[in-house]
Short mmCIF file of C-alpha atoms and ligand atoms in Angstrom, two decimals:
data_model
loop_
_atom_site.label_atom_id
_atom_site.label_comp_id
_atom_site.label_asym_id
_atom_site.label_seq_id
_atom_site.Cartn_x
_atom_site.Cartn_y
_atom_site.Cartn_z
CA UNK A 1 -12.58 128.95 -121.83
CA UNK A 2 -11.99 125.91 -123.96
CA UNK A 3 -14.10 122.75 -123.94
CA UNK A 4 -13.50 119.31 -125.35
CA UNK A 5 -15.95 116.48 -126.03
CA UNK A 6 -15.75 112.92 -127.28
CA UNK A 7 -18.38 110.33 -128.13
CA UNK A 8 -18.63 106.92 -129.68
CA UNK A 9 -21.55 104.83 -130.87
CA UNK A 10 -21.90 101.30 -132.13
CA UNK A 11 -23.15 100.88 -135.71
CA UNK A 12 -25.72 98.32 -136.76
CA UNK A 13 -27.57 97.44 -139.92
CA UNK A 14 -31.02 98.92 -140.34
CA UNK A 15 -30.58 101.74 -137.79
CA UNK A 16 -30.82 105.34 -138.91
CA UNK A 17 -27.68 107.45 -139.17
CA UNK A 18 -28.14 111.04 -138.05
CA UNK A 19 -25.04 113.22 -137.87
CA UNK A 20 -24.99 116.92 -137.12
CA UNK A 21 -28.78 116.87 -137.14
CA UNK A 22 -28.89 115.59 -140.73
CA UNK A 23 -30.14 112.15 -141.80
CA UNK A 24 -27.44 110.36 -143.79
CA UNK A 25 -28.30 107.72 -146.35
CA UNK A 26 -26.61 104.55 -145.12
CA UNK A 27 -27.44 100.86 -144.58
CA UNK A 28 -25.83 101.20 -141.14
CA UNK A 29 -26.81 103.54 -138.32
CA UNK A 30 -26.02 104.23 -134.69
CA UNK A 31 -27.40 102.15 -131.84
CA UNK A 32 -28.51 104.55 -129.12
CA UNK A 33 -31.11 105.56 -126.57
CA UNK A 34 -31.47 108.96 -128.28
CA UNK A 35 -31.20 109.47 -132.04
CA UNK A 36 -27.51 108.51 -131.69
CA UNK A 37 -26.09 111.69 -133.18
CA UNK A 38 -22.52 111.05 -132.08
CA UNK A 39 -21.33 114.39 -133.47
CA UNK A 40 -23.84 116.48 -131.54
CA UNK A 41 -23.19 114.44 -128.39
CA UNK A 42 -19.48 115.26 -128.60
CA UNK A 43 -20.36 118.89 -129.23
CA UNK A 44 -22.75 119.04 -126.25
CA UNK A 45 -19.98 117.63 -124.05
CA UNK A 46 -17.50 120.21 -125.36
CA UNK A 47 -19.96 123.02 -124.55
CA UNK A 48 -20.74 121.66 -121.10
CA UNK A 49 -17.04 121.05 -120.50
CA UNK A 50 -16.07 124.61 -121.34
CA UNK A 51 -18.57 125.87 -118.79
CA UNK A 52 -17.65 123.27 -116.17
CA UNK A 53 -21.24 122.02 -116.20
CA UNK A 54 -20.69 118.27 -116.24
CA UNK A 55 -21.51 116.01 -119.16
CA UNK A 56 -24.41 115.07 -121.40
CA UNK A 57 -25.07 111.85 -119.44
CA UNK A 58 -25.67 113.83 -116.25
CA UNK A 59 -28.05 116.27 -117.91
CA UNK A 60 -29.92 113.77 -120.11
CA UNK A 61 -29.56 110.28 -118.55
CA UNK A 62 -30.10 107.40 -120.98
CA UNK A 63 -32.03 105.64 -118.22
CA UNK A 64 -34.81 108.23 -118.50
CA UNK A 65 -37.72 107.35 -120.79
CA UNK A 66 -38.09 111.08 -121.48
CA UNK A 67 -34.94 110.97 -123.62
CA UNK A 68 -35.75 107.84 -125.61
CA UNK A 69 -35.35 108.65 -129.30
CA UNK A 70 -34.95 112.35 -128.53
CA UNK A 71 -33.47 114.52 -131.25
CA UNK A 72 -29.93 115.49 -130.38
CA UNK A 73 -30.64 118.87 -131.96
CA UNK A 74 -33.07 119.34 -129.06
CA UNK A 75 -30.34 118.32 -126.59
CA UNK A 76 -27.96 120.82 -128.20
CA UNK A 77 -30.64 123.51 -127.93
CA UNK A 78 -31.04 122.79 -124.23
CA UNK A 79 -27.27 122.88 -123.67
CA UNK A 80 -27.07 126.24 -125.49
CA UNK A 81 -29.94 127.57 -123.36
CA UNK A 82 -28.07 126.44 -120.26
CA UNK A 83 -24.88 128.21 -121.34
CA UNK A 84 -26.78 131.41 -122.09
CA UNK A 85 -28.53 131.22 -118.72
CA UNK A 86 -25.07 130.95 -117.12
CA UNK A 87 -24.06 134.10 -119.02
CA UNK A 88 -21.69 132.41 -121.45
CA UNK A 89 -21.32 133.26 -125.11
CA UNK A 90 -20.10 130.73 -127.64
CA UNK A 91 -17.17 131.87 -129.79
CA UNK A 92 -16.58 128.91 -132.13
CA UNK A 93 -16.84 125.14 -132.45
CA UNK A 94 -14.54 122.68 -134.19
CA UNK A 95 -15.66 119.07 -134.74
CA UNK A 96 -14.14 115.94 -136.22
CA UNK A 97 -16.05 112.83 -137.26
CA UNK A 98 -14.20 109.54 -137.63
CA UNK A 99 -15.99 106.93 -139.72
CA UNK A 100 -15.15 104.57 -142.52
CA UNK A 101 -18.26 105.13 -144.62
CA UNK A 102 -20.39 106.57 -146.07
CA UNK A 103 -18.62 109.64 -147.43
CA UNK A 104 -19.63 112.63 -145.36
CA UNK A 105 -18.46 115.36 -147.74
CA UNK A 106 -21.85 115.82 -149.52
CA UNK A 107 -23.59 116.30 -146.17
CA UNK A 108 -21.10 118.67 -144.58
CA UNK A 109 -22.66 121.98 -145.72
CA UNK A 110 -26.08 121.01 -144.34
CA UNK A 111 -24.57 119.75 -141.08
CA UNK A 112 -22.57 122.95 -140.59
CA UNK A 113 -25.64 125.07 -141.28
CA UNK A 114 -27.72 123.11 -138.79
CA UNK A 115 -25.09 123.41 -136.07
CA UNK A 116 -24.56 127.12 -136.81
CA UNK A 117 -28.29 127.76 -136.58
CA UNK A 118 -28.78 125.97 -133.26
CA UNK A 119 -25.58 127.40 -131.74
CA UNK A 120 -26.36 130.92 -132.98
CA UNK A 121 -23.02 131.14 -134.78
CA UNK A 122 -22.05 132.40 -138.23
CA UNK A 123 -20.93 129.55 -140.51
CA UNK A 124 -17.28 130.58 -140.44
CA UNK A 125 -17.22 129.83 -136.72
CA UNK A 126 -18.46 126.29 -137.21
CA UNK A 127 -15.77 123.91 -138.36
CA UNK A 128 -16.52 120.32 -139.32
CA UNK A 129 -13.96 117.79 -140.46
CA UNK A 130 -14.31 114.12 -141.31
CA UNK A 131 -11.73 111.41 -141.61
CA UNK A 132 -11.57 107.65 -141.89
CA UNK A 133 -9.44 105.48 -139.64
CA UNK A 134 -7.63 103.91 -142.59
CA UNK A 135 -9.56 100.65 -142.02
CA UNK A 136 -7.87 100.25 -138.63
CA UNK A 137 -9.62 99.21 -135.42
CA UNK A 138 -13.35 99.25 -134.65
CA UNK A 139 -14.00 102.33 -136.74
CA UNK A 140 -12.15 100.85 -139.68
CA UNK A 141 -14.13 97.62 -139.50
CA UNK A 142 -17.40 99.59 -139.47
CA UNK A 143 -18.31 98.51 -135.92
CA UNK A 144 -18.45 102.04 -134.61
CA UNK A 145 -18.24 105.74 -135.21
CA UNK A 146 -16.41 108.40 -133.20
CA UNK A 147 -16.63 112.15 -132.88
CA UNK A 148 -14.47 114.78 -131.24
CA UNK A 149 -15.42 118.40 -130.63
CA UNK A 150 -13.78 121.48 -129.21
CA UNK A 151 -15.22 124.89 -128.52
CA UNK A 152 -14.41 128.22 -127.00
CA UNK A 153 -16.79 130.18 -124.80
CA UNK A 154 -16.45 133.48 -123.02
CA UNK A 155 -18.33 135.43 -120.38
CA UNK A 156 -20.96 137.51 -122.10
CA UNK A 157 -20.87 141.14 -121.03
CA UNK A 158 -24.01 142.72 -119.61
CA UNK A 159 -25.05 144.13 -122.95
CA UNK A 160 -25.00 140.75 -124.70
CA UNK A 161 -25.84 138.52 -121.73
CA UNK A 162 -28.07 135.63 -122.67
CA UNK A 163 -27.45 135.87 -126.39
CA UNK A 164 -25.12 134.05 -128.72
CA UNK A 165 -22.98 135.92 -131.22
MG1 LIG B 201 -23.75 109.48 -127.44
#
């Protein structure tokens, strides 16, 4: 099964910018109830979507104090646990970040490693791309940041049930 996820966050001066579980050095960061990791939010939605298990807002409502400032790595962990408990195995993930700045390239290896670790995937099954929006629209003006993610999951057989690859 294939899953798709999308997320967007507003950017503001003085907020922290955490993407793919990695803190990025930037004067601007995401405004959010959680740590605002737009990339991991899109990925969580892709995983939940593939399994037909709703969306991140249903599982971790931003109205709940429990989730204030929560690490999105922790949310991803919980989503992976849920998939395993439903007997699904993750095959691969493919993510795209859309932001004007800062340059993401230096952070990509660490972000991929973090995602691979939490998802229980080898690095070659974790794809991460980044692009700008050519200074167009709200991303181009630096008002916001977007992320897209896709993934494939399959039914784990009895032998591998409850484990990732
Ligand atoms: Mg979000």
